[in-house]
Short mmCIF file of C-alpha atoms in Angstrom, two decimals:
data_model
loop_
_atom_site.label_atom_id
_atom_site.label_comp_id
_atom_site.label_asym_id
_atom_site.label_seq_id
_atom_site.Cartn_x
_atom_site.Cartn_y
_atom_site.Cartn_z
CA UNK A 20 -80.76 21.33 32.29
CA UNK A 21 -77.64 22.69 34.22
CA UNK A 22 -76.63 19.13 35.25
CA UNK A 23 -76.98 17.83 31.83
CA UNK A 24 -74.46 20.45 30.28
CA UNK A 25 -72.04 20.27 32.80
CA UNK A 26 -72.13 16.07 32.57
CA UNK A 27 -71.61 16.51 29.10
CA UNK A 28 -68.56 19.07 29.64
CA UNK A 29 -67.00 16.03 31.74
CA UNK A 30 -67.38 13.60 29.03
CA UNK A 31 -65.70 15.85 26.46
CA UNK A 32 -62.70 17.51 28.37
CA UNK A 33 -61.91 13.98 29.83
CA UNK A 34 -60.81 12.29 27.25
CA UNK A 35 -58.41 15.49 26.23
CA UNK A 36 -57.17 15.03 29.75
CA UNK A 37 -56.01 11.28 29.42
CA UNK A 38 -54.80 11.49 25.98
CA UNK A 39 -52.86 14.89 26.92
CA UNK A 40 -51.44 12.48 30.17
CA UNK A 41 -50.36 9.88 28.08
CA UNK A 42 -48.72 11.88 24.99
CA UNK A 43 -47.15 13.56 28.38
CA UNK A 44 -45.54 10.15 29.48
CA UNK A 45 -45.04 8.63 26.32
CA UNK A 46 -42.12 11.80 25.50
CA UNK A 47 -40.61 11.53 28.75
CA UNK A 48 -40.29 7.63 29.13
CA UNK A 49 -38.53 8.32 24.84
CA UNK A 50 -36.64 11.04 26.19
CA UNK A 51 -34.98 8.76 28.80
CA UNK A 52 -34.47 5.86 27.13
CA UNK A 53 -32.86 7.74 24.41
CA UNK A 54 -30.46 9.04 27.41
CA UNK A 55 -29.79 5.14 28.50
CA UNK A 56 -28.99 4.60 25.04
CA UNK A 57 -26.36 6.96 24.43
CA UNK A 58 -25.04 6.39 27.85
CA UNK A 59 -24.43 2.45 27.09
CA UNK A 60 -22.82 3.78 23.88
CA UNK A 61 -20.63 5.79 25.42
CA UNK A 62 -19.51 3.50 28.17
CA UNK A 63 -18.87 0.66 25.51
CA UNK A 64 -15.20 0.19 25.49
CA UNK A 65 -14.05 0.60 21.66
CA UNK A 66 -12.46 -2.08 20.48
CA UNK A 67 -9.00 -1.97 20.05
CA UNK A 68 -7.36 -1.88 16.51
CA UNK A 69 -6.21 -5.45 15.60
CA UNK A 70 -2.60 -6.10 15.78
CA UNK A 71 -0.65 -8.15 12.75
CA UNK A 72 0.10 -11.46 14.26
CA UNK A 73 3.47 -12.60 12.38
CA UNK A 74 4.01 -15.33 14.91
CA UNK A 75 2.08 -17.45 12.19
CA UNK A 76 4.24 -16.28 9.18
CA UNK A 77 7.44 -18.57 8.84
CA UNK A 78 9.18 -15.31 8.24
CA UNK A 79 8.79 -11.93 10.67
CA UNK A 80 7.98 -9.19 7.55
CA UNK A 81 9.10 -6.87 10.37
CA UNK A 82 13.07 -8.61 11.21
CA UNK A 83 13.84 -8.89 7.08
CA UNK A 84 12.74 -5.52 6.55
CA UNK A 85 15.09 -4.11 8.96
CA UNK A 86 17.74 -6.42 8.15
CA UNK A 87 17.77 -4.93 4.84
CA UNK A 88 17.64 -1.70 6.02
CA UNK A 89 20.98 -2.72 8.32
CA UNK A 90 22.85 -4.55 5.09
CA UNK A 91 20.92 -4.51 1.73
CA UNK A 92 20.76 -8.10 0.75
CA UNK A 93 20.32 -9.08 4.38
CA UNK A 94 16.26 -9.88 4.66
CA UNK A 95 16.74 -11.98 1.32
CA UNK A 96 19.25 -14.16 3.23
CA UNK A 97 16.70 -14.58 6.13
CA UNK A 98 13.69 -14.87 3.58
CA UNK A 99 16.00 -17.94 2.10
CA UNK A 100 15.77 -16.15 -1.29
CA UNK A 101 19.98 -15.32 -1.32
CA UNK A 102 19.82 -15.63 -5.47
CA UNK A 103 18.42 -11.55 -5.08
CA UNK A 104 21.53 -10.78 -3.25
CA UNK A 105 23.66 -10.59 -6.18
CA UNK A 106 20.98 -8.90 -8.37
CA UNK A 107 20.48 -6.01 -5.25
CA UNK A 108 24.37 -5.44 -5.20
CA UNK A 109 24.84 -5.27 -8.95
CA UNK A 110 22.44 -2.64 -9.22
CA UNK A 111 24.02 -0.79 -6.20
CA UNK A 112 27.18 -1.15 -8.05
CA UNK A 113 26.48 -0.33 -11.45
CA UNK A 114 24.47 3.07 -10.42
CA UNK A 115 27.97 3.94 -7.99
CA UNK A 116 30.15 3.93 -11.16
CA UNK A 117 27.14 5.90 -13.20
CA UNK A 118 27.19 8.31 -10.17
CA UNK A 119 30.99 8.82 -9.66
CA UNK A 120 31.06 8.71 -13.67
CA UNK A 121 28.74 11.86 -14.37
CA UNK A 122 30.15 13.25 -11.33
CA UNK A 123 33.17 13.38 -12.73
CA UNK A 124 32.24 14.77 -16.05
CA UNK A 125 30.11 17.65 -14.23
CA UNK A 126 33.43 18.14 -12.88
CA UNK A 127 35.62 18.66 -15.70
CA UNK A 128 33.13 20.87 -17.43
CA UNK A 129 32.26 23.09 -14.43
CA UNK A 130 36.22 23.62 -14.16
CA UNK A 131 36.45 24.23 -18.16
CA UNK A 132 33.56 26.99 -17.49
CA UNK A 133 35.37 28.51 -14.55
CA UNK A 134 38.21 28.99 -16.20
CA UNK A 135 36.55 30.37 -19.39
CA UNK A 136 35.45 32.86 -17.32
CA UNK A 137 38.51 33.74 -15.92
CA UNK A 138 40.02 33.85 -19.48
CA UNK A 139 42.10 30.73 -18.97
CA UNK A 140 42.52 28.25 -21.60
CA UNK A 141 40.18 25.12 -21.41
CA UNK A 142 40.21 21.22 -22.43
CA UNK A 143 37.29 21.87 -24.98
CA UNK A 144 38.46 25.03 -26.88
CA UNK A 145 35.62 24.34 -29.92
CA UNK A 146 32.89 25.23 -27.00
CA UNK A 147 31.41 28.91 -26.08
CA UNK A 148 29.90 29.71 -23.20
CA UNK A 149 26.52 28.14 -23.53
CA UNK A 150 28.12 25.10 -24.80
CA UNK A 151 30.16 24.54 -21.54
CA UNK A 152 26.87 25.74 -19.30
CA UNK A 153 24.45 22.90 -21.18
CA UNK A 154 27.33 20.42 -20.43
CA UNK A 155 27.42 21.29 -16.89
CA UNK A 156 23.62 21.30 -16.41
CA UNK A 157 23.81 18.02 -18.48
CA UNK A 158 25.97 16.00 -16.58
CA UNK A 159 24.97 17.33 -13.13
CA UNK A 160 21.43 16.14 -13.56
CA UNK A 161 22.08 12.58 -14.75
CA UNK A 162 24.18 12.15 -11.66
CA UNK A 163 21.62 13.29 -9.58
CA UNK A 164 19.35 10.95 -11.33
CA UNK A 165 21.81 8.16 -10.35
CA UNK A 166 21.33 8.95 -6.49
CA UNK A 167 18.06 9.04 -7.11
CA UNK A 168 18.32 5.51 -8.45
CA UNK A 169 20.35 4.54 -5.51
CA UNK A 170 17.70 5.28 -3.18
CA UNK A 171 14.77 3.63 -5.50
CA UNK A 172 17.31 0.47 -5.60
CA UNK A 173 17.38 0.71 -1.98
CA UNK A 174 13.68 1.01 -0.98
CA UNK A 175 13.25 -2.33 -3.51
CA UNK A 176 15.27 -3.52 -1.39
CA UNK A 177 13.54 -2.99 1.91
CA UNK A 178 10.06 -3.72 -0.06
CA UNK A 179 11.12 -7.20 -1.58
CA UNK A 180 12.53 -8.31 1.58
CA UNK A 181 8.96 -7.41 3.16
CA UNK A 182 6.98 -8.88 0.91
CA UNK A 183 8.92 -12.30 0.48
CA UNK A 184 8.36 -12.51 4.21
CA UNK A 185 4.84 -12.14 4.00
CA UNK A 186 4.41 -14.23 1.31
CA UNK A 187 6.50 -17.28 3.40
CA UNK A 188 3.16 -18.65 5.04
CA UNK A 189 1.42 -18.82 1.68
CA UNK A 190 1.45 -22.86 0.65
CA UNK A 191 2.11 -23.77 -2.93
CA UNK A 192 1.84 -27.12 -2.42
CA UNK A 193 3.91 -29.70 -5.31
CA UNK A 194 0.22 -31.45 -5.18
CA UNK A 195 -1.53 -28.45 -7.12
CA UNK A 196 -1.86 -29.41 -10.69
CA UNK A 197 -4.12 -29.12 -13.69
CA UNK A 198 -4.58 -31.68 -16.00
CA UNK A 199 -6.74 -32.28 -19.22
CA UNK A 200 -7.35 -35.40 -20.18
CA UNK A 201 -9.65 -37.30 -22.59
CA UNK A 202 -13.30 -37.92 -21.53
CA UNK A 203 -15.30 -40.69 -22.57
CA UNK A 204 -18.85 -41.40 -21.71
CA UNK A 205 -21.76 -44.05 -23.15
CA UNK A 206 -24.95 -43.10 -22.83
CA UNK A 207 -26.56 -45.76 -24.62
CA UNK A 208 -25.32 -48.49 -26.88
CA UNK A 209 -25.36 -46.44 -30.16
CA UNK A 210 -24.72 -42.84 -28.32
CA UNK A 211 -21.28 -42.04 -26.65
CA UNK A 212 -19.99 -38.94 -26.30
CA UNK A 213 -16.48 -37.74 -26.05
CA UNK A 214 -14.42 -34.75 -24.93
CA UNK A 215 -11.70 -32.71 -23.18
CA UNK A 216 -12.29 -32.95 -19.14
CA UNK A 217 -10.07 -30.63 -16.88
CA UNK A 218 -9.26 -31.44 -13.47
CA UNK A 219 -7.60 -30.24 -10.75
CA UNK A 220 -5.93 -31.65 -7.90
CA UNK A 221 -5.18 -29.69 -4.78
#
């Protein structure tokens, strides 16, 4: 009777045994391959950020940008686009005379409200106080507004230059066309159909 229970204790805490065993195994062998993996992840070299090839650009973006930045005008030479030149340094010129223009206006005025103050007579004599102030403020902020023109005309400048170089490997080729033509087709003797075909060549 004693034999019996104990061979029956055997067969039921066995099993437990084995199953414990391999749950055992089964979390170490995940535990260490999840250590390989982040090991080979760490040791993979990252790749390294591609660099911009413009060795295959007829044009280096990089040598017309700062040859605009040296002499505005310059990059549009190299780019072979020298009909901006004039168009850069008309713009240049036009906002110098705006900006030595308002200067001088700010000028005048600031001197005409100086010597209000001092109790001197001034060039505008049908003008208070406030009047000469509002010119002042007036004509000092549209010549700031010019120099801030200058440098917008400037960084177009620097920006055109870039992009036309960038845009030197892309092919507009004189074969490109579109064309619409008539289109006639029979489909039987007493059925033909016609219409507007499109094609293009390329």
């Amino acid at each position: 009777m004693k034999l019996t229970y104990s061979h029956r204790f055997v067969q039921i805490k066995t099993p437990l045994i084995l199953v414990g065993f391999l749950l055992f195994c089964l979390c170490l062998s995940s535990v260490s391959l999840g250590q390989e993996i982040e090991k080979v992840e760490t040791e993979r070299p990252k790749d390294p950020k591609p660099e911009t090839d413009y060795s295959l650009l007829p044009k280096n973006p990089k040598k017309a940008t700062i040859l605009s930045a040296i002499l505005p005008g310059a990059g549009q030479v190299y780019n072979g686009k020298s009909w901006k030149v004039p168009l850069i340094y008309g713009g240049l010129i036009t906002d110098i005379y705006f900006i030595n223009f308002n200067n001088r206006r700010y000028q005048i005025f600031k001197q005409a409200l100086s010597d209000f103050d001092d109790d001197l007579p001034t060039d505008f004599p049908s003008l208070n106080r406030d009047g000469l102030v509002r010119n002042v403020n007036y004509w000092r902020k549209n010549r700031d507004l010019c120099y801030l023109l200058l440098v917008g005309i400037y960084a177009l400048n620097l920006i055109d230059a870039n992009v036309d170089a960038h845009l030197s490997g892309f092919d507009v080729s004189d074969d490109i066309a579109l064309k619409f033509e008539p289109h006639y087709e029979r489909f039987s003797s007493n059925n033909t159909s016609v219409g507007l075909s499109v094609k293009l060549n390329f």
